Amino acid sequence: MKKFITLLALAVISISAVNAQVKPSFGFKAGLNFSEFDAESTSEDATGYHAGVVLHIPFGDKFGIQPEAIYSFSDVDDAFKFSTIDVPILVTYKLVKGLRVNLGPQLRVDVGSEFDSAEEEALNDFETLNFDALAGLEYKLPVIGIFAQARYKIGITDIVENGDVKENGFIVSVGYRF
């Protein structure tokens, strides 16, 4: 029991020391989505937009966690409109001052996607939850708080029921963290 209390006290002191050195930063971002919706025998390209909030929680000088909440919309010509709330939880690693690598999973919640034709709608419905893997870079101007991000998204789960459709693509954003 004494070992447990000692370890707990050391953990609390360590976390307090790290938090005293670096503070979380909160902000917002917006940008463009360049997506490719891959189906069994075809592929459709789409351009969309996104906007949301960002929280960066540093753990020491190099590592951090960056949860986000983002509204995202893509319109695939003559096929469907894809509207989601994206929640990435990214691990960040600082390469050099201002430049970070971002890696992690993303949960996507459908909030009103729809098919443009009744024929396609009869075939499938959109999945409520989807998962992606993200990898990217972020550059933040050190003093000002403005940042730019570029990420690649790989769809892990199908976006429609009873179908083999995944979304992959690039995401570019600009934002500001306080």
Tab-separated table of C-alpha atoms in Angstrom:
chain	number	residue	atom	x	y	z
A	1	MET	CA	0.000	0.000	0.000
A	2	LYS	CA	2.883	2.369	0.778
A	3	LYS	CA	4.377	1.682	-2.667
A	4	PHE	CA	1.057	2.448	-4.329
A	5	ILE	CA	0.684	5.774	-2.475
A	6	THR	CA	4.287	6.695	-3.259
A	7	LEU	CA	3.837	5.908	-6.972
A	8	LEU	CA	0.564	7.834	-7.069
A	9	ALA	CA	2.200	10.852	-5.412
A	10	LEU	CA	5.114	10.729	-7.883
A	11	ALA	CA	2.695	10.522	-10.819
A	12	VAL	CA	0.718	13.548	-9.580
A	13	ILE	CA	3.933	15.542	-9.023
A	14	SER	CA	5.248	14.586	-12.486
A	15	ILE	CA	2.021	15.551	-14.228
A	16	SER	CA	1.907	18.827	-12.298
A	17	ALA	CA	5.512	19.590	-13.268
A	18	VAL	CA	4.797	18.928	-16.959
A	19	ASN	CA	1.593	20.990	-16.887
A	20	ALA	CA	3.403	23.862	-15.182
A	21	GLN	CA	5.917	24.040	-18.064
A	22	VAL	CA	3.532	23.837	-21.002
A	23	LYS	CA	-0.077	24.934	-21.313
A	24	PRO	CA	-2.878	23.619	-23.528
A	25	SER	CA	-3.948	25.783	-26.454
A	26	PHE	CA	-7.480	26.049	-27.842
A	27	GLY	CA	-8.445	27.326	-31.278
A	28	PHE	CA	-10.443	26.949	-34.454
A	29	LYS	CA	-9.730	25.876	-38.018
A	30	ALA	CA	-11.296	25.635	-41.472
A	31	GLY	CA	-10.264	24.217	-44.805
A	32	LEU	CA	-10.874	21.998	-47.806
A	33	ASN	CA	-11.352	18.247	-48.284
A	34	PHE	CA	-10.103	16.537	-51.443
A	35	SER	CA	-11.714	13.120	-51.231
A	36	GLU	CA	-11.899	9.973	-53.288
A	37	PHE	CA	-14.824	7.653	-52.614
A	38	ASP	CA	-13.696	4.178	-53.616
A	39	ALA	CA	-16.429	1.631	-54.381
A	40	GLU	CA	-16.063	-1.961	-55.554
A	41	SER	CA	-15.700	-1.126	-59.241
A	42	THR	CA	-15.641	2.668	-59.441
A	43	SER	CA	-14.146	5.746	-57.867
A	44	GLU	CA	-15.614	9.241	-57.455
A	45	ASP	CA	-13.688	12.400	-56.599
A	46	ALA	CA	-15.186	15.122	-54.444
A	47	THR	CA	-14.202	18.466	-53.005
A	48	GLY	CA	-15.684	19.689	-49.765
A	49	TYR	CA	-15.048	21.891	-46.771
A	50	HIS	CA	-14.695	21.610	-43.007
A	51	ALA	CA	-14.647	23.859	-39.935
A	52	GLY	CA	-14.240	23.173	-36.254
A	53	VAL	CA	-12.374	23.520	-32.978
A	54	VAL	CA	-8.953	22.248	-31.895
A	55	LEU	CA	-7.387	21.583	-28.488
A	56	HIS	CA	-3.658	20.844	-28.237
A	57	ILE	CA	-2.474	19.355	-24.921
A	58	PRO	CA	1.329	19.150	-24.745
A	59	PHE	CA	3.133	16.502	-22.698
A	60	GLY	CA	6.638	17.883	-22.356
A	61	ASP	CA	8.565	19.590	-25.127
A	62	LYS	CA	8.010	17.077	-27.942
A	63	PHE	CA	4.766	15.094	-27.524
A	64	GLY	CA	1.123	16.065	-27.210
A	65	ILE	CA	-2.453	15.012	-27.842
A	66	GLN	CA	-4.756	16.970	-30.125
A	67	PRO	CA	-8.494	16.237	-29.991
A	68	GLU	CA	-10.697	18.093	-32.461
A	69	ALA	CA	-14.394	18.443	-33.298
A	70	ILE	CA	-15.013	19.271	-36.967
A	71	TYR	CA	-18.053	19.590	-39.223
A	72	SER	CA	-17.197	18.193	-42.672
A	73	PHE	CA	-19.156	18.225	-45.943
A	74	SER	CA	-18.404	16.667	-49.357
A	75	ASP	CA	-20.598	16.635	-52.455
A	76	VAL	CA	-20.063	13.838	-54.971
A	77	ASP	CA	-21.559	14.802	-58.348
A	78	ASP	CA	-24.708	12.862	-59.245
A	79	ALA	CA	-24.239	10.462	-56.338
A	80	PHE	CA	-24.507	11.764	-52.768
A	81	LYS	CA	-23.785	14.458	-50.214
A	82	PHE	CA	-21.653	13.346	-47.257
A	83	SER	CA	-22.083	15.349	-44.038
A	84	THR	CA	-20.290	14.345	-40.808
A	85	ILE	CA	-18.957	15.453	-37.462
A	86	ASP	CA	-15.333	14.296	-37.341
A	87	VAL	CA	-13.564	13.669	-34.022
A	88	PRO	CA	-9.855	12.965	-34.512
A	89	ILE	CA	-7.683	12.152	-31.490
A	90	LEU	CA	-4.133	12.734	-32.693
A	91	VAL	CA	-0.747	12.170	-31.138
A	92	THR	CA	1.580	15.028	-32.046
A	93	TYR	CA	5.368	15.043	-32.166
A	94	LYS	CA	7.395	18.238	-32.613
A	95	LEU	CA	10.118	17.785	-35.243
A	96	VAL	CA	11.513	21.332	-35.033
A	97	LYS	CA	10.172	24.594	-33.646
A	98	GLY	CA	6.736	25.136	-35.181
A	99	LEU	CA	6.571	21.850	-37.167
A	100	ARG	CA	4.645	18.832	-35.838
A	101	VAL	CA	3.699	15.413	-37.130
A	102	ASN	CA	0.093	14.317	-36.386
A	103	LEU	CA	-0.979	10.656	-36.293
A	104	GLY	CA	-4.094	8.953	-35.005
A	105	PRO	CA	-7.618	7.651	-35.416
A	106	GLN	CA	-10.721	9.605	-36.325
A	107	LEU	CA	-14.328	8.833	-35.441
A	108	ARG	CA	-16.904	10.191	-37.892
A	109	VAL	CA	-20.586	10.547	-37.085
A	110	ASP	CA	-23.069	10.937	-39.954
A	111	VAL	CA	-25.255	14.022	-39.434
A	112	GLY	CA	-27.350	14.163	-42.567
A	113	SER	CA	-25.713	12.505	-45.552
A	114	GLU	CA	-28.079	11.836	-48.417
A	115	PHE	CA	-28.204	10.229	-51.832
A	116	ASP	CA	-29.050	12.419	-54.833
A	117	SER	CA	-31.176	9.745	-56.500
A	118	ALA	CA	-33.864	7.430	-55.139
A	119	GLU	CA	-32.313	4.536	-57.090
A	120	GLU	CA	-29.048	4.709	-55.129
A	121	GLU	CA	-30.880	5.371	-51.870
A	122	ALA	CA	-32.786	2.106	-52.297
A	123	LEU	CA	-29.514	0.204	-52.467
A	124	ASN	CA	-27.816	1.462	-49.296
A	125	ASP	CA	-28.067	3.673	-46.262
A	126	PHE	CA	-25.165	5.582	-44.737
A	127	GLU	CA	-23.433	4.104	-41.708
A	128	THR	CA	-23.895	6.202	-38.575
A	129	LEU	CA	-20.306	5.698	-37.376
A	130	ASN	CA	-17.115	5.452	-39.427
A	131	PHE	CA	-13.427	5.232	-38.563
A	132	ASP	CA	-10.412	6.671	-40.378
A	133	ALA	CA	-6.661	6.823	-39.845
A	134	LEU	CA	-4.964	10.221	-40.202
A	135	ALA	CA	-1.356	11.236	-40.793
A	136	GLY	CA	-0.120	14.724	-41.462
A	137	LEU	CA	2.007	17.755	-40.775
A	138	GLU	CA	1.237	21.043	-39.049
A	139	TYR	CA	3.217	24.259	-39.062
A	140	LYS	CA	2.379	26.878	-36.429
A	141	LEU	CA	3.868	30.344	-36.516
A	142	PRO	CA	5.573	30.490	-33.105
A	143	VAL	CA	4.412	33.861	-31.769
A	144	ILE	CA	1.243	34.622	-33.724
A	145	GLY	CA	-0.748	31.386	-33.200
A	146	ILE	CA	-1.716	30.913	-36.860
A	147	PHE	CA	-1.226	27.362	-38.155
A	148	ALA	CA	-1.550	25.385	-41.374
A	149	GLN	CA	-2.175	21.630	-41.623
A	150	ALA	CA	-2.022	19.021	-44.367
A	151	ARG	CA	-3.250	15.488	-43.656
A	152	TYR	CA	-3.964	12.273	-45.489
A	153	LYS	CA	-7.053	10.289	-44.474
A	154	ILE	CA	-7.458	6.546	-45.020
A	155	GLY	CA	-10.980	5.159	-44.609
A	156	ILE	CA	-10.996	2.084	-42.391
A	157	THR	CA	-14.731	1.318	-42.383
A	158	ASP	CA	-17.353	1.449	-45.144
A	159	ILE	CA	-19.474	4.600	-45.246
A	160	VAL	CA	-22.591	2.796	-46.506
A	161	GLU	CA	-24.438	-0.261	-45.231
A	162	ASN	CA	-24.222	-3.408	-47.384
A	163	GLY	CA	-21.564	-1.849	-49.579
A	164	ASP	CA	-17.857	-1.509	-50.054
A	165	VAL	CA	-17.356	2.276	-50.168
A	166	LYS	CA	-14.491	3.979	-48.333
A	167	GLU	CA	-13.379	7.604	-48.303
A	168	ASN	CA	-9.696	8.479	-48.673
A	169	GLY	CA	-8.128	11.847	-49.362
A	170	PHE	CA	-6.249	14.967	-48.416
A	171	ILE	CA	-7.352	17.564	-45.887
A	172	VAL	CA	-5.811	21.060	-45.808
A	173	SER	CA	-6.622	23.557	-43.062
A	174	VAL	CA	-5.659	26.907	-41.654
A	175	GLY	CA	-6.503	28.044	-38.162
A	176	TYR	CA	-5.646	29.972	-35.030
A	177	ARG	CA	-4.823	28.722	-31.529
A	178	PHE	CA	-4.905	31.070	-28.545
